[in-house]
Coordinates of N, CA and C in Angstrom, one line a residue:
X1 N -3.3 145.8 13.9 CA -4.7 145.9 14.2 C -5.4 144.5 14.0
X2 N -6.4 144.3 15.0 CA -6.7 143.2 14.8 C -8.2 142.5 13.5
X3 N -7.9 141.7 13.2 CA -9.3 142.2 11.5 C -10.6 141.5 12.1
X4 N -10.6 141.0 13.3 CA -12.1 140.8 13.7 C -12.8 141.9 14.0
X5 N -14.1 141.8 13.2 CA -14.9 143.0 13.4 C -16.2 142.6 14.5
X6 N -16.4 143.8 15.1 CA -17.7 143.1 15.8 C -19.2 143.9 15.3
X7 N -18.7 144.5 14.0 CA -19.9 144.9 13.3 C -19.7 144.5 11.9
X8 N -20.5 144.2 10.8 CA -19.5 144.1 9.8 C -21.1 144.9 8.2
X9 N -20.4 145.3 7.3 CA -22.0 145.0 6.5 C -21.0 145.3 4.8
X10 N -21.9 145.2 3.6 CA -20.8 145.3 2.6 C -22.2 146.0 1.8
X11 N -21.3 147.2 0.8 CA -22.5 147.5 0.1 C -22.4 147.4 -1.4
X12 N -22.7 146.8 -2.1 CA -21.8 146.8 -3.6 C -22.4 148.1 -4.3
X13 N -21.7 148.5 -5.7 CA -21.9 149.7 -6.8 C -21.4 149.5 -7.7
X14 N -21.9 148.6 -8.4 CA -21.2 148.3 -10.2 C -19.9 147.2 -9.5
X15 N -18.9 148.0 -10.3 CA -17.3 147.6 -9.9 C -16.5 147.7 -8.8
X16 N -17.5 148.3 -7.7 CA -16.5 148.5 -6.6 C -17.5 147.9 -5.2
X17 N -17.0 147.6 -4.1 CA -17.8 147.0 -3.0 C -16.9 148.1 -2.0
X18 N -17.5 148.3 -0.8 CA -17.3 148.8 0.3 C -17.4 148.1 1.3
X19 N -17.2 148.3 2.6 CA -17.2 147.2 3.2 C -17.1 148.4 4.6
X20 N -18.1 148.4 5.9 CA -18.0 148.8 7.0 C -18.0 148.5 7.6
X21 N -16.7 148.4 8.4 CA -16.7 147.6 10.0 C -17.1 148.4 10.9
X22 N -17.1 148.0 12.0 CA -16.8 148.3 13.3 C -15.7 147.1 13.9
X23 N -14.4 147.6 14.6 CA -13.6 147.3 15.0 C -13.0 147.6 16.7
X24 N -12.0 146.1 16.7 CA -11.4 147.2 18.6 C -10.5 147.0 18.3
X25 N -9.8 147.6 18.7 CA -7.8 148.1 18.6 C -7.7 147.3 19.9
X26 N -6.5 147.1 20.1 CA -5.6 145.7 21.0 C -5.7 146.8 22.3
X27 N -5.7 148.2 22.4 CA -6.1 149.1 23.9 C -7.5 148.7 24.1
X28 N -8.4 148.4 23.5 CA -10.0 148.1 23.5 C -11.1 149.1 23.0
X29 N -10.3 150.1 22.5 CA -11.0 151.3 22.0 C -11.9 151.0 20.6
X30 N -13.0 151.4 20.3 CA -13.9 150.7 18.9 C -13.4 151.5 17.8
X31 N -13.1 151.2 16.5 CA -13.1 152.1 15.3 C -13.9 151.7 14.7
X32 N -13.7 152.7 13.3 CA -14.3 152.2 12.3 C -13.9 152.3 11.3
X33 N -13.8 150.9 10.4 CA -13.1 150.7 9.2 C -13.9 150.8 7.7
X34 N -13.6 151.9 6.8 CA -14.3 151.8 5.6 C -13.3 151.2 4.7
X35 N -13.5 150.5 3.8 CA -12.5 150.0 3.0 C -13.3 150.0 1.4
X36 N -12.6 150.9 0.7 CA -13.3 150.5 -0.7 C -12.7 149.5 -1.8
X37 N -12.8 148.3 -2.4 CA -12.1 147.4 -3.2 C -12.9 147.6 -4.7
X38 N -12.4 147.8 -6.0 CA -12.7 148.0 -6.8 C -11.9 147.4 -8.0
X39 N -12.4 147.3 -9.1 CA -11.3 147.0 -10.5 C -11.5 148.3 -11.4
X40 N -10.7 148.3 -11.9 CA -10.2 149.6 -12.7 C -10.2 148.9 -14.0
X41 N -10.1 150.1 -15.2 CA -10.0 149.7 -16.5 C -9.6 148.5 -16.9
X42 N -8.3 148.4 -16.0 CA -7.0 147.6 -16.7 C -7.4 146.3 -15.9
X43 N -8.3 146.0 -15.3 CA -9.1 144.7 -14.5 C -8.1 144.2 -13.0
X44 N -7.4 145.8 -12.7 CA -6.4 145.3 -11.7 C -7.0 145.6 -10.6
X45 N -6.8 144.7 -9.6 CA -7.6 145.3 -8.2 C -7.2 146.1 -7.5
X46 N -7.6 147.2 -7.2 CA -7.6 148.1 -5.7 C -8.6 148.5 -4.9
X47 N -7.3 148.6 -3.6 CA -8.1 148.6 -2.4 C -7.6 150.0 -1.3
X48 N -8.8 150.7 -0.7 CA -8.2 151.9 0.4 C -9.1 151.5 1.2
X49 N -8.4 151.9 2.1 CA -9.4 151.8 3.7 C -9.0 153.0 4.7
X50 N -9.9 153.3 5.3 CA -9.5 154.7 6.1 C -10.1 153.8 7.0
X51 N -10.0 154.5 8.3 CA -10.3 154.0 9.8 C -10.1 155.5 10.5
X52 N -11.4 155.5 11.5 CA -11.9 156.6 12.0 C -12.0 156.0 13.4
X53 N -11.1 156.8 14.7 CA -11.1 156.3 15.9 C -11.9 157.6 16.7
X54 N -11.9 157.2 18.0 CA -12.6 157.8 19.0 C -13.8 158.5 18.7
X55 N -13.1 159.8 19.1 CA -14.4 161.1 19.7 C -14.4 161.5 18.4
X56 N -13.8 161.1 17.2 CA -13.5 161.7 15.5 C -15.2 161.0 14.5
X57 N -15.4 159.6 15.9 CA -16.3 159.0 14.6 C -17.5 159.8 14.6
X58 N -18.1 160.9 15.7 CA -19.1 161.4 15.5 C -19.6 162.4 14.7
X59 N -18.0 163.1 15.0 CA -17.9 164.3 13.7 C -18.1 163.4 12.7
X60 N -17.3 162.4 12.0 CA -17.2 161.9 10.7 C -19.1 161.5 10.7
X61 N -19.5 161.3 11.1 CA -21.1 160.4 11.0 C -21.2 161.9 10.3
X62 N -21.9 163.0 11.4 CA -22.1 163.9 11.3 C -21.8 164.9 9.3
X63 N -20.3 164.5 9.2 CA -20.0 165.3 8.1 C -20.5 164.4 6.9
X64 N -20.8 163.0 7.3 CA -21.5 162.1 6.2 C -23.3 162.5 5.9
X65 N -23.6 162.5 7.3 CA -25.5 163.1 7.1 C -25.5 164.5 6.3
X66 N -24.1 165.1 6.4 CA -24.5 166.5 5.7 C -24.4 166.1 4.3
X67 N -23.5 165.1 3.7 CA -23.1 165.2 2.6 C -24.3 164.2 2.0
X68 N -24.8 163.7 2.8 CA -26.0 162.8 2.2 C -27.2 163.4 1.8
X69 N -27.9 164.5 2.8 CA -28.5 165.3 2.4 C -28.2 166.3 1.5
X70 N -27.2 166.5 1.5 CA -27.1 167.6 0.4 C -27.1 167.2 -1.0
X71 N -26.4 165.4 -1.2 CA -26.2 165.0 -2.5 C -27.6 164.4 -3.5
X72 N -28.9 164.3 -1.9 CA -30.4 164.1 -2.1 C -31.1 165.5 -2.3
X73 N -30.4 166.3 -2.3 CA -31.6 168.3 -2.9 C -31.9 167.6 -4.6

């Protein structure tokens, strides 16, 4: 996959940063890349990234507005 993004933004939280792309796969189709980088106890780095393609990113928005509101009651 290619790592040019054509959206990009970073959000930091103490010890860990996030990082949202928007991306295109080498077919030309857009994703989206969440990637969390963090240090742990032991000051070692890790990193996960999930990537959400097609008709999936609306659901995913969608199951994020729920979980945003609900974690704001």
């Amino acid at each position: 996959m290619d790592n040019t993004a054509i959206y990009s933004t970073m959000v930091r939280a103490g010890r860990t940063t996030y990082f949202i792309d928007v991306k295109e796969a080498k077919n030309g189709s857009k994703y989206i890349s969440i990637s969390e980088h963090r240090i742990d106890q032991d000051s070692k780095k890790l990193r996960s990234t999930i990537r959400v393609f097609g008709d999936s990113i609306e659901k995913f928005k969608q199951a994020i507005d729920e979980a945003v509101t609900s974690a704001l009651q």
